[in-house]
Coordinates of C-alpha atoms in Angstrom, one line a residue:
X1 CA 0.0 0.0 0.0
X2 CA 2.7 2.1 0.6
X3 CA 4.6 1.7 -2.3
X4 CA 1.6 2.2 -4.2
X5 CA 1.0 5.4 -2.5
X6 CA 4.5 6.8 -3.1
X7 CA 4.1 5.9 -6.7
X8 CA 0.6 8.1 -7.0
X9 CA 2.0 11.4 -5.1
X10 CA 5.1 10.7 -7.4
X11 CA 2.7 11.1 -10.6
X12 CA 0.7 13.9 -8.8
X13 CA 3.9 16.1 -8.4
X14 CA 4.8 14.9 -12.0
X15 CA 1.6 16.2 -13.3
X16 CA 1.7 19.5 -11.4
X17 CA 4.8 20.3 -12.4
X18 CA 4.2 19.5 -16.5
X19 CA 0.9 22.2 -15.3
X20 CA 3.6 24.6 -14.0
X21 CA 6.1 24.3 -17.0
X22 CA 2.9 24.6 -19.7
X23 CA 1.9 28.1 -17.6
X24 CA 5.3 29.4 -17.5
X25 CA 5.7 28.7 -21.3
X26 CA 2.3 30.2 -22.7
X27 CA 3.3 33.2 -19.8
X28 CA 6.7 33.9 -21.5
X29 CA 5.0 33.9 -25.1
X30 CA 2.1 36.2 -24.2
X31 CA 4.7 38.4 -22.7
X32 CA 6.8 38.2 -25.7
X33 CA 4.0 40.0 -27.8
X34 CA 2.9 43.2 -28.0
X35 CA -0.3 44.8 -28.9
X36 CA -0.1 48.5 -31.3
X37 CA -2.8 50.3 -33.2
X38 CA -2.0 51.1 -36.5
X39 CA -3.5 53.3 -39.4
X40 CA -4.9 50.2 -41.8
X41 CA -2.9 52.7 -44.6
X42 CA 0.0 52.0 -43.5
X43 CA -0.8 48.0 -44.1
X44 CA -1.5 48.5 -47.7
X45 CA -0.1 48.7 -51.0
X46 CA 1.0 52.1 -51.9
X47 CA -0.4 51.9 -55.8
X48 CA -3.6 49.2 -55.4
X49 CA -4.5 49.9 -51.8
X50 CA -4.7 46.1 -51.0
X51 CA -3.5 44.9 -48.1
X52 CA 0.1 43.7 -47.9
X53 CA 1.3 40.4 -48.4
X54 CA 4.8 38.8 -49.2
X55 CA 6.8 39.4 -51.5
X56 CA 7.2 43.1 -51.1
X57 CA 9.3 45.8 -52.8
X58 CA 10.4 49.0 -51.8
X59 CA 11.7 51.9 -54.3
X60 CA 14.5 55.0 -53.5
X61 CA 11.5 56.8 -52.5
X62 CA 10.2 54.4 -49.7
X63 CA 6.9 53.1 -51.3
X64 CA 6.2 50.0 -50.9
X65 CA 4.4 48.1 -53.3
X66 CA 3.5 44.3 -53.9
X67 CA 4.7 42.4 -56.3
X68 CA 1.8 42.5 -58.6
X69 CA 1.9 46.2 -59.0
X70 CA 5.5 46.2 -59.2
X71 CA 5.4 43.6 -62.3
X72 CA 2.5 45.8 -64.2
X73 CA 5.1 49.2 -63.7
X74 CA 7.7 47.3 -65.5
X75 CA 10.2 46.8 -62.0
X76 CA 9.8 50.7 -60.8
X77 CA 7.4 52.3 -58.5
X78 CA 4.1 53.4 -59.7
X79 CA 4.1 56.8 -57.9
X80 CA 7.3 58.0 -58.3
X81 CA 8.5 55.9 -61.1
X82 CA 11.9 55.6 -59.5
X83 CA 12.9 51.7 -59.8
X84 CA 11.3 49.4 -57.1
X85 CA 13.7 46.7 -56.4
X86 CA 14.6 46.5 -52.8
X87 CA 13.0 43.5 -51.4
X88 CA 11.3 44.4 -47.8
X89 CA 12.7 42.0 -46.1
X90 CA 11.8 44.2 -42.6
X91 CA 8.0 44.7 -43.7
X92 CA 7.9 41.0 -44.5
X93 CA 8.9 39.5 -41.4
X94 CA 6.7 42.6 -39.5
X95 CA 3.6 41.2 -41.7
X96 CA 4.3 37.7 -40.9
X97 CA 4.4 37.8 -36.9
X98 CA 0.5 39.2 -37.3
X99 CA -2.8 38.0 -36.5
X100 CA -6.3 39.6 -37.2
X101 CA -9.4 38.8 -37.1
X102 CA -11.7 38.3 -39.6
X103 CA -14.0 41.5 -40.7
X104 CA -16.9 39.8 -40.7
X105 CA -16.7 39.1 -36.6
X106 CA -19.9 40.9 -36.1
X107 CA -21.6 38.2 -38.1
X108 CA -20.1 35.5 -35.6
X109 CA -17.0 34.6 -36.9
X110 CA -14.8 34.4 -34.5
X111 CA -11.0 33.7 -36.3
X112 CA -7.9 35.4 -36.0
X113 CA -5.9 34.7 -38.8
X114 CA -2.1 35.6 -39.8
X115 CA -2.6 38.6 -41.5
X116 CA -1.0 37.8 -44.8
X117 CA -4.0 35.4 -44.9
X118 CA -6.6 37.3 -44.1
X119 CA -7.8 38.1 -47.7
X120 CA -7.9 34.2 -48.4
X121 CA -9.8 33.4 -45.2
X122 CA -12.4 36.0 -45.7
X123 CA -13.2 35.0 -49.9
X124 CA -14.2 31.7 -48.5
X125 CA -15.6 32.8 -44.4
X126 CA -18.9 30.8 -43.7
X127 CA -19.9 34.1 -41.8
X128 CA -19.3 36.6 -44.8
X129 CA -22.8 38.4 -45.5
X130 CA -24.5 38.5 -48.8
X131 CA -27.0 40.5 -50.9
X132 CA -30.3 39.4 -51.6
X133 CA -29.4 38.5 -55.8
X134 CA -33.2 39.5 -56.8
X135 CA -33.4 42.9 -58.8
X136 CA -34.4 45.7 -56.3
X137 CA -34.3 44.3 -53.4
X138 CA -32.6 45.4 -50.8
X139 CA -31.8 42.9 -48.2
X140 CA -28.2 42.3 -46.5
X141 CA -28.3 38.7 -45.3
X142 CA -25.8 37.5 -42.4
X143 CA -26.2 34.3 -43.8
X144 CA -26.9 31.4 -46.7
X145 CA -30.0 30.3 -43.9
X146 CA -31.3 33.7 -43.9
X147 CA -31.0 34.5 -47.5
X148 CA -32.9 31.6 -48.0
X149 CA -35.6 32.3 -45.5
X150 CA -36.0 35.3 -47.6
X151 CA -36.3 34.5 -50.5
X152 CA -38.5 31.7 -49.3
X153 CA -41.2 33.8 -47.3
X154 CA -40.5 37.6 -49.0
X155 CA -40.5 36.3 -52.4
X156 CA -42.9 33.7 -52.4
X157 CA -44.7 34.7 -55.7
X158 CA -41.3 33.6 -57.7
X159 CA -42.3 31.4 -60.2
X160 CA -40.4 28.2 -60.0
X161 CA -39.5 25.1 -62.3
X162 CA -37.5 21.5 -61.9
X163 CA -34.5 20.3 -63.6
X164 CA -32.6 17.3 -64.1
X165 CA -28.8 17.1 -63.9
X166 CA -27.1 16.3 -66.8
X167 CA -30.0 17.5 -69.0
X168 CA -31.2 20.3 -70.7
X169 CA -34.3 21.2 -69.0
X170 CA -36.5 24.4 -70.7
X171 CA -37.6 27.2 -68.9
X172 CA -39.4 29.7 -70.5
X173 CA -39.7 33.6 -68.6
X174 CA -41.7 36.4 -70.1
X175 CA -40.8 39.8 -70.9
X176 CA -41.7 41.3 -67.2
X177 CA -40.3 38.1 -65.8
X178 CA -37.1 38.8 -64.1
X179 CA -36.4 35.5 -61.8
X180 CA -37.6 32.2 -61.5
X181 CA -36.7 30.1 -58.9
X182 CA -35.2 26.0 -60.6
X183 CA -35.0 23.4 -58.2
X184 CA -32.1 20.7 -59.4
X185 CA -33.8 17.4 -58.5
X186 CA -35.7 18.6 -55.1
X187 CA -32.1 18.9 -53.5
X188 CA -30.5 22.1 -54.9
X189 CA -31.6 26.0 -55.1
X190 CA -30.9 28.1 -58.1
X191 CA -32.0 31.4 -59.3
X192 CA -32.1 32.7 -62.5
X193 CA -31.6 35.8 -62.7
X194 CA -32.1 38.4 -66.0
X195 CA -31.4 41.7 -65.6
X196 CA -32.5 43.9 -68.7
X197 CA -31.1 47.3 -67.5
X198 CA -27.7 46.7 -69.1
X199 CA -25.5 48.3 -71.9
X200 CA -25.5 45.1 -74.3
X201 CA -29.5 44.7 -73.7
X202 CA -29.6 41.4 -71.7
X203 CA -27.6 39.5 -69.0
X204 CA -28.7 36.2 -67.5
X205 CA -27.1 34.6 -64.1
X206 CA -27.4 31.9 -62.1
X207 CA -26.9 32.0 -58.6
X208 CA -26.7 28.8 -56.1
X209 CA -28.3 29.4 -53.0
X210 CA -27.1 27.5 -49.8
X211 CA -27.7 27.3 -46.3
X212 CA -25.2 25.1 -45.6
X213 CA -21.1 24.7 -46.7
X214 CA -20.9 22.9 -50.5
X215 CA -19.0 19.4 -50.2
X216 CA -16.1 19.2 -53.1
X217 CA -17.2 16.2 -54.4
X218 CA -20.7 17.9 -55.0
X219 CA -19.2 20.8 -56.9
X220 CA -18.9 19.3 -60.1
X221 CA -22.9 19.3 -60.1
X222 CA -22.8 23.1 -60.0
X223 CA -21.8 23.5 -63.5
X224 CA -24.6 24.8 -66.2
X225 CA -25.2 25.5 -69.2
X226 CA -27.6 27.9 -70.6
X227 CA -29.0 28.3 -74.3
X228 CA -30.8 30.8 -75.5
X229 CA -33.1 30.3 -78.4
X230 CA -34.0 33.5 -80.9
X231 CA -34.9 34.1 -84.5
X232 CA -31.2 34.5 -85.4
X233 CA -30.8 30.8 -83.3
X234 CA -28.9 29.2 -81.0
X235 CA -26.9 31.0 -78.0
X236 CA -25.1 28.4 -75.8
X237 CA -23.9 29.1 -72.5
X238 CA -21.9 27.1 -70.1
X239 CA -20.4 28.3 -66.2
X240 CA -20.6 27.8 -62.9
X241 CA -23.0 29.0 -60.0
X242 CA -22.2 31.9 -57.5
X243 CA -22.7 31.0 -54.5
X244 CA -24.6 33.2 -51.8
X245 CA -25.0 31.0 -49.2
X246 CA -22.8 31.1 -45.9

């Protein structure tokens, strides 16, 4: 009994003191870091205003562009014109030490990302808010669910119609028709959208409506095509859905 007791206060103190070392470890690196507020100017490119990201370039002058901008002024600064090919290798390392989080926070997402990521994260964020796609209306949606509600209870009058993947499937609007609602085998959402009020006369989308995250393997169902039959014939036209849900 004894021996057995020695060996469980042994593995206590073993424990607590793995406890300790993790505290004094995260303690050092949060002391190690330091919090500054910065103009979100100073962060960006000085010829497309996008934030900065790796690899950077710096001309006599002191702008800083990225590499992109650099490459379309022929290897000199956009501003000044002076030649731009100092690699930042001080801005670089600054940009890659920091976190952010995502813009779209107030709509419940909670990341902090590195910031030279921040653009990626937020093109593809869950939590990134989206426009109702129907012609005048104004709605700003927090989410795919809601946008769906929406359209479901505000725009119930839509007309709708079926289709079958890997099929042509008609659908015929009217003049004064400027959405239906098409249904891909009573699983997927998709409006059509044609919006007349445009400098070539006519332009047709489609947009995918979600409420929840698209699996990859069900992408390759998102593909369309579209043809357009007239007097002077056949229009033909293949692409992929947008997708407004969150």
């Amino acid at each position: 009994m004894a021996k057995k007791a020695g060996a469980e206060r042994a593995a206590a103190a073993e424990s607590c003191a793995r406890k300790k070392a993790r505290v004094e470890s995260e303690a050092r690196a949060a002391a190690s870091k330091i919090t500054v507020n910065l103009d979100h100017k100073l962060l960006e490119c000085s010829a497309c205003c996008s934030p900065l990201a790796p690899p950077l370039f710096q001309c006599t002058n002191g702008h800083i562009a990225c590499s992109e901008c650099r490459t379309n002024a022929e290897y000199s600064c956009s501003l000044c014109a002076e030649p731009a090919n100092t690699r930042c290798d001080i801005m670089e390392r600054v940009l890659g030490g920091m976190t952010a989080p995502c813009s779209f926070r107030e709509f419940c997402c909670s990341a902090t990302i590195p910031f030279t990521k921040k653009l990626t994260h937020e093109e593809s964020c869950l939590h990134a808010p989206c426009h109702c796609p129907i012609p005048y209306c104004r709605l700003y949606a927090n989410s795919g669910r809601s946008l769906c509600e929406h359209i479901e209870t505000k725009h119930c009058l839509v007309p709708y119609g079926d289709a079958t993947a890997g099929s042509l499937s008609p659908v015929t609007l009217s003049d004064n028709e400027p959405v239906r609602l098409v249904f891909l085998d009573a699983r997927a959402m998709f409006l059509l959208v044609v919006e007349r009020c445009v400098p070539s006369g006519r332009a047709v989308s489609v947009v995918q409506l979600v409420s929840e995250p698209v699996k990859e393997e069900e992408e390759k169902d998102f593909k369309y095509k579209i043809q357009v039959h007239t007097r002077a014939g056949v229009l033909s036209l293949p692409g992929e859905t947008q997708s407004s849900g969150g």
